mmCIF file of C-alpha atoms in Angstrom:
data_model
loop_
_atom_site.group_PDB
_atom_site.id
_atom_site.type_symbol
_atom_site.label_atom_id
_atom_site.label_comp_id
_atom_site.label_asym_id
_atom_site.label_seq_id
_atom_site.Cartn_x
_atom_site.Cartn_y
_atom_site.Cartn_z
ATOM 1 C CA UNK A 127 -0.077 0.002 -0.015
ATOM 2 C CA UNK A 128 1.051 3.638 -0.674
ATOM 3 C CA UNK A 129 1.817 5.509 2.571
ATOM 4 C CA UNK A 130 1.019 9.183 2.520
ATOM 5 C CA UNK A 131 2.961 11.474 5.051
ATOM 6 C CA UNK A 132 1.972 14.955 5.659
ATOM 7 C CA UNK A 133 3.951 17.655 7.476
ATOM 8 C CA UNK A 134 3.415 19.463 9.721
ATOM 9 C CA UNK A 135 0.421 17.721 11.335
ATOM 10 C CA UNK A 136 -0.307 21.253 13.177
ATOM 11 C CA UNK A 137 0.046 24.533 11.376
ATOM 12 C CA UNK A 138 -0.721 27.982 13.218
ATOM 13 C CA UNK A 139 -0.551 30.772 10.838
ATOM 14 C CA UNK A 140 -1.007 34.306 11.333
ATOM 15 C CA UNK A 141 -3.935 36.051 8.902
ATOM 16 C CA UNK A 142 -2.427 37.191 5.649
ATOM 17 C CA UNK A 143 0.714 35.048 5.954
ATOM 18 C CA UNK A 144 1.438 32.071 3.603
ATOM 19 C CA UNK A 145 1.091 28.690 4.527
ATOM 20 C CA UNK A 146 2.603 25.441 3.192
ATOM 21 C CA UNK A 147 1.813 21.784 3.630
ATOM 22 C CA UNK A 148 3.934 18.818 2.496
ATOM 23 C CA UNK A 149 2.909 15.574 1.272
ATOM 24 C CA UNK A 150 5.159 12.819 0.514
ATOM 25 C CA UNK A 151 4.325 9.330 -0.700
ATOM 26 C CA UNK A 152 6.152 5.979 -0.440
ATOM 27 C CA UNK A 153 6.389 5.361 -3.984
ATOM 28 C CA UNK A 154 5.955 7.605 -7.186
ATOM 29 C CA UNK A 155 2.354 8.779 -7.984
ATOM 30 C CA UNK A 156 2.920 8.696 -11.551
ATOM 31 C CA UNK A 157 0.370 6.539 -13.242
ATOM 32 C CA UNK A 158 0.830 4.460 -16.620
ATOM 33 C CA UNK A 159 -1.289 7.219 -18.432
ATOM 34 C CA UNK A 160 1.388 9.885 -17.385
ATOM 35 C CA UNK A 161 -0.947 11.634 -14.971
ATOM 36 C CA UNK A 162 -0.251 11.980 -11.258
ATOM 37 C CA UNK A 163 -3.361 11.349 -8.995
ATOM 38 C CA UNK A 164 -2.658 13.422 -6.148
ATOM 39 C CA UNK A 165 -5.525 15.132 -4.810
ATOM 40 C CA UNK A 166 -5.877 17.893 -1.861
ATOM 41 C CA UNK A 167 -8.952 18.222 0.408
ATOM 42 C CA UNK A 168 -10.129 20.694 2.804
ATOM 43 C CA UNK A 169 -12.207 19.924 5.780
ATOM 44 C CA UNK A 170 -13.546 22.984 7.767
ATOM 45 C CA UNK A 171 -14.842 22.260 11.353
ATOM 46 C CA UNK A 172 -18.193 20.525 11.374
ATOM 47 C CA UNK A 173 -18.192 20.124 7.544
ATOM 48 C CA UNK A 174 -17.590 17.245 4.889
ATOM 49 C CA UNK A 175 -14.290 17.227 3.166
ATOM 50 C CA UNK A 176 -14.167 19.475 -0.068
ATOM 51 C CA UNK A 177 -11.772 18.872 -2.763
ATOM 52 C CA UNK A 178 -9.304 21.697 -3.591
ATOM 53 C CA UNK A 179 -6.776 20.421 -6.099
ATOM 54 C CA UNK A 180 -6.963 17.288 -8.474
ATOM 55 C CA UNK A 181 -3.857 15.758 -10.243
ATOM 56 C CA UNK A 182 -1.365 17.575 -8.270
ATOM 57 C CA UNK A 183 -2.082 21.314 -9.323
ATOM 58 C CA UNK A 184 -5.639 21.735 -10.919
ATOM 59 C CA UNK A 185 -8.000 23.783 -8.969
ATOM 60 C CA UNK A 186 -11.548 22.863 -8.559
ATOM 61 C CA UNK A 187 -14.272 25.055 -9.539
ATOM 62 C CA UNK A 188 -14.829 27.642 -6.962
ATOM 63 C CA UNK A 189 -11.468 27.234 -5.312
ATOM 64 C CA UNK A 190 -9.764 30.532 -4.476
ATOM 65 C CA UNK A 191 -6.580 31.248 -6.313
ATOM 66 C CA UNK A 192 -4.836 31.628 -3.100
ATOM 67 C CA UNK A 193 -4.597 27.937 -3.173
ATOM 68 C CA UNK A 194 -2.086 26.011 -5.330
ATOM 69 C CA UNK A 195 -0.681 22.619 -5.652
ATOM 70 C CA UNK A 196 2.728 21.620 -6.887
ATOM 71 C CA UNK A 197 5.141 18.687 -7.012
ATOM 72 C CA UNK A 198 6.063 15.663 -8.664
ATOM 73 C CA UNK A 199 6.880 11.896 -8.157
ATOM 74 C CA UNK A 200 6.877 11.474 -4.505
ATOM 75 C CA UNK A 201 6.983 15.062 -3.031
ATOM 76 C CA UNK A 202 3.955 17.431 -3.226
ATOM 77 C CA UNK A 203 2.950 20.630 -1.583
ATOM 78 C CA UNK A 204 -0.048 22.772 -1.089
ATOM 79 C CA UNK A 205 0.496 26.308 -0.653
ATOM 80 C CA UNK A 206 -1.959 29.053 0.556
ATOM 81 C CA UNK A 207 -0.469 32.450 -0.465
ATOM 82 C CA UNK A 208 -2.391 34.434 2.095
ATOM 83 C CA UNK A 209 -4.540 32.747 4.766
ATOM 84 C CA UNK A 210 -7.862 34.010 5.599
ATOM 85 C CA UNK A 211 -9.869 32.811 8.497
ATOM 86 C CA UNK A 212 -12.248 30.926 6.482
ATOM 87 C CA UNK A 213 -9.183 28.529 5.723
ATOM 88 C CA UNK A 214 -9.245 27.004 9.207
ATOM 89 C CA UNK A 215 -9.686 23.214 9.138
ATOM 90 C CA UNK A 216 -7.903 20.073 8.336
ATOM 91 C CA UNK A 217 -6.265 19.562 4.829
ATOM 92 C CA UNK A 218 -5.637 16.102 3.542
ATOM 93 C CA UNK A 219 -3.681 14.629 0.814
ATOM 94 C CA UNK A 220 -4.955 11.594 -1.061
ATOM 95 C CA UNK A 221 -3.469 9.215 -3.835
ATOM 96 C CA UNK A 222 -5.561 7.477 -6.521
ATOM 97 C CA UNK A 223 -2.765 6.138 -8.545
ATOM 98 C CA UNK A 224 -1.971 2.793 -6.999
ATOM 99 C CA UNK A 225 -5.554 1.400 -5.635
ATOM 100 C CA UNK A 226 -6.848 -0.281 -3.988
ATOM 101 C CA UNK A 227 -6.388 0.840 -1.659
ATOM 102 C CA UNK A 228 -6.939 4.580 -2.081
ATOM 103 C CA UNK A 229 -4.827 6.176 0.744
ATOM 104 C CA UNK A 230 -4.869 9.516 2.653
ATOM 105 C CA UNK A 231 -2.466 11.294 4.685
ATOM 106 C CA UNK A 232 -3.020 11.931 8.255
ATOM 107 C CA UNK A 233 -4.293 15.465 7.753
ATOM 108 C CA UNK A 234 -2.780 18.817 8.781
ATOM 109 C CA UNK A 235 -4.539 21.122 11.172
ATOM 110 C CA UNK A 236 -4.391 24.630 10.096
ATOM 111 C CA UNK A 237 -5.196 27.189 12.796
ATOM 112 C CA UNK A 238 -4.932 30.964 13.154
ATOM 113 C CA UNK A 239 -2.367 32.296 15.519
ATOM 114 C CA UNK B 143 -25.992 20.753 -9.368
ATOM 115 C CA UNK B 144 -24.325 17.453 -8.060
ATOM 116 C CA UNK B 145 -25.707 16.374 -4.871
ATOM 117 C CA UNK B 146 -25.125 13.170 -2.883
ATOM 118 C CA UNK B 147 -27.093 12.501 0.215
ATOM 119 C CA UNK B 148 -26.532 9.536 2.587
ATOM 120 C CA UNK B 149 -28.937 7.774 4.889
ATOM 121 C CA UNK B 150 -29.074 4.772 7.117
ATOM 122 C CA UNK B 151 -26.845 5.443 9.874
ATOM 123 C CA UNK B 152 -27.842 5.204 13.544
ATOM 124 C CA UNK B 153 -26.903 3.413 16.869
ATOM 125 C CA UNK B 154 -26.170 -0.450 16.423
ATOM 126 C CA UNK B 155 -25.304 -3.337 18.508
ATOM 127 C CA UNK B 156 -22.131 -5.105 17.967
ATOM 128 C CA UNK B 157 -22.518 -7.949 15.649
ATOM 129 C CA UNK B 158 -25.512 -6.300 13.908
ATOM 130 C CA UNK B 159 -25.954 -5.393 10.254
ATOM 131 C CA UNK B 160 -27.416 -2.312 8.651
ATOM 132 C CA UNK B 161 -27.492 -0.849 5.075
ATOM 133 C CA UNK B 162 -26.381 2.608 4.150
ATOM 134 C CA UNK B 163 -27.795 4.302 1.197
ATOM 135 C CA UNK B 164 -26.621 7.426 -0.947
ATOM 136 C CA UNK B 165 -29.033 8.985 -3.512
ATOM 137 C CA UNK B 166 -27.304 11.031 -6.004
ATOM 138 C CA UNK B 167 -28.465 13.577 -8.594
ATOM 139 C CA UNK B 168 -27.201 16.141 -11.044
ATOM 140 C CA UNK B 169 -25.015 13.813 -13.001
ATOM 141 C CA UNK B 170 -25.346 10.596 -15.246
ATOM 142 C CA UNK B 171 -24.991 8.313 -12.191
ATOM 143 C CA UNK B 172 -24.590 5.071 -14.091
ATOM 144 C CA UNK B 173 -21.383 6.085 -15.915
ATOM 145 C CA UNK B 174 -19.546 7.045 -12.719
ATOM 146 C CA UNK B 175 -17.598 5.111 -10.190
ATOM 147 C CA UNK B 176 -18.877 5.698 -6.509
ATOM 148 C CA UNK B 177 -17.117 5.452 -3.076
ATOM 149 C CA UNK B 178 -17.640 5.359 0.619
ATOM 150 C CA UNK B 179 -14.861 7.095 2.828
ATOM 151 C CA UNK B 180 -15.260 6.821 6.726
ATOM 152 C CA UNK B 181 -14.078 9.127 9.463
ATOM 153 C CA UNK B 182 -13.981 7.873 12.965
ATOM 154 C CA UNK B 183 -14.683 10.552 15.534
ATOM 155 C CA UNK B 184 -11.700 12.940 15.684
ATOM 156 C CA UNK B 185 -9.773 10.900 13.303
ATOM 157 C CA UNK B 186 -8.634 11.217 9.708
ATOM 158 C CA UNK B 187 -10.275 9.977 6.387
ATOM 159 C CA UNK B 188 -10.265 6.427 5.439
ATOM 160 C CA UNK B 189 -11.199 5.045 2.105
ATOM 161 C CA UNK B 190 -13.933 2.018 2.572
ATOM 162 C CA UNK B 191 -14.905 0.856 -0.916
ATOM 163 C CA UNK B 192 -15.533 1.851 -4.524
ATOM 164 C CA UNK B 193 -17.692 0.210 -7.124
ATOM 165 C CA UNK B 194 -17.187 1.108 -10.865
ATOM 166 C CA UNK B 195 -19.870 2.466 -13.031
ATOM 167 C CA UNK B 196 -22.905 0.239 -14.367
ATOM 168 C CA UNK B 197 -22.400 -2.296 -11.404
ATOM 169 C CA UNK B 198 -18.823 -3.251 -12.513
ATOM 170 C CA UNK B 199 -15.893 -4.045 -10.387
ATOM 171 C CA UNK B 200 -15.891 -3.700 -6.644
ATOM 172 C CA UNK B 201 -13.008 -2.648 -4.286
ATOM 173 C CA UNK B 202 -12.600 -2.738 -0.549
ATOM 174 C CA UNK B 203 -10.252 -1.874 2.220
ATOM 175 C CA UNK B 204 -8.638 -4.889 3.858
ATOM 176 C CA UNK B 205 -10.157 -3.617 7.116
ATOM 177 C CA UNK B 206 -13.634 -4.116 5.967
ATOM 178 C CA UNK B 207 -13.242 -7.022 3.306
ATOM 179 C CA UNK B 208 -15.657 -9.834 3.878
ATOM 180 C CA UNK B 209 -18.084 -7.779 6.066
ATOM 181 C CA UNK B 210 -19.009 -4.918 3.762
ATOM 182 C CA UNK B 211 -20.644 -5.054 0.397
ATOM 183 C CA UNK B 212 -20.886 -2.103 -2.003
ATOM 184 C CA UNK B 213 -23.585 -1.982 -4.508
ATOM 185 C CA UNK B 214 -25.557 0.191 -6.723
ATOM 186 C CA UNK B 215 -29.065 0.539 -8.293
ATOM 187 C CA UNK B 216 -28.450 2.721 -11.514
ATOM 188 C CA UNK B 217 -32.282 2.788 -11.972
ATOM 189 C CA UNK B 218 -32.663 4.622 -8.723
ATOM 190 C CA UNK B 219 -29.490 6.734 -8.790
ATOM 191 C CA UNK B 220 -28.655 4.972 -5.374
ATOM 192 C CA UNK B 221 -25.268 3.657 -3.966
ATOM 193 C CA UNK B 222 -25.365 1.131 -0.897
ATOM 194 C CA UNK B 223 -23.197 -0.280 1.489
ATOM 195 C CA UNK B 224 -24.249 -3.239 3.373
ATOM 196 C CA UNK B 225 -22.390 -3.759 6.716
ATOM 197 C CA UNK B 226 -22.357 -7.180 8.524
ATOM 198 C CA UNK B 227 -20.823 -7.926 11.919
ATOM 199 C CA UNK B 228 -20.523 -4.439 13.102
ATOM 200 C CA UNK B 229 -17.442 -3.790 15.572
ATOM 201 C CA UNK B 230 -16.781 -0.872 17.723
ATOM 202 C CA UNK B 231 -14.173 0.321 15.377
ATOM 203 C CA UNK B 232 -16.672 0.759 12.588
ATOM 204 C CA UNK B 233 -18.205 3.667 14.486
ATOM 205 C CA UNK B 234 -17.501 6.571 12.129
ATOM 206 C CA UNK B 235 -19.343 9.113 9.871
ATOM 207 C CA UNK B 236 -19.647 7.386 6.416
ATOM 208 C CA UNK B 237 -19.322 9.666 3.592
ATOM 209 C CA UNK B 238 -20.509 8.941 -0.170
ATOM 210 C CA UNK B 239 -18.439 10.351 -2.941
ATOM 211 C CA UNK B 240 -18.917 10.785 -6.736
ATOM 212 C CA UNK B 241 -16.039 8.817 -8.431
ATOM 213 C CA UNK B 242 -12.858 7.785 -6.732
ATOM 214 C CA UNK B 243 -11.141 11.033 -6.737
ATOM 215 C CA UNK B 244 -13.486 12.701 -4.255
ATOM 216 C CA UNK B 245 -14.939 15.420 -6.351
ATOM 217 C CA UNK B 246 -18.233 15.584 -4.630
ATOM 218 C CA UNK B 247 -18.863 14.508 -0.954
ATOM 219 C CA UNK B 248 -22.227 14.318 0.806
ATOM 220 C CA UNK B 249 -22.707 15.299 4.525
ATOM 221 C CA UNK B 250 -22.147 11.835 5.778
ATOM 222 C CA UNK B 251 -24.305 9.485 7.950
ATOM 223 C CA UNK B 252 -23.050 8.707 11.443
ATOM 224 C CA UNK B 253 -22.828 4.954 12.513
ATOM 225 C CA UNK B 254 -22.326 4.468 16.087
ATOM 226 C CA UNK B 255 -21.587 0.688 17.243
ATOM 227 C CA UNK B 256 -22.202 0.413 20.923
ATOM 228 C CA UNK B 257 -23.816 -1.841 23.486
#
């Protein structure tokens, strides 16, 4: 199974400052079709998860452009250019390249300092 | 607008069974894979099962294999998860998702297993 490792697990950030979350996979997430199925989710307190980014760097509809995804192979990053209060929550990476099983990172809790 | 709505959760006895349902709308249900993901209280996300479109292949996490059965009724745009031999560690919010890349999630249905 592919193990997804996120860091940090807790991320206090000042409003208006940038934030960065790392996600590393135990093997390359490049699929045989050339795509990389690395996905980022946001889960606000008391809400369902919401997909932010798919295939490493593609923002979903309605996702603010302050969110960006990057990386390749086994090393990926979610960046928030300027954190806003509504960004508080837990962020998860997920791989859907080598499945089953689909696997998630442990989650990174973003809070406002 | 894509919507998925789970139902069927509740307080269950260990060893019991239940069936979760997920009604979908806003997309051509039969052509999409559908998945279940669960989240134990205060914990992270755990993929449970996926079924391919038009009643195709099914896939399960090792932790549920043999006890959970995923199925779908494309005539009703509904996804199901049959759970047998419930255990305390099955306690979780169960989310239905469109596809297996998590593009749309329901609000979830809470399953609590306790005597």
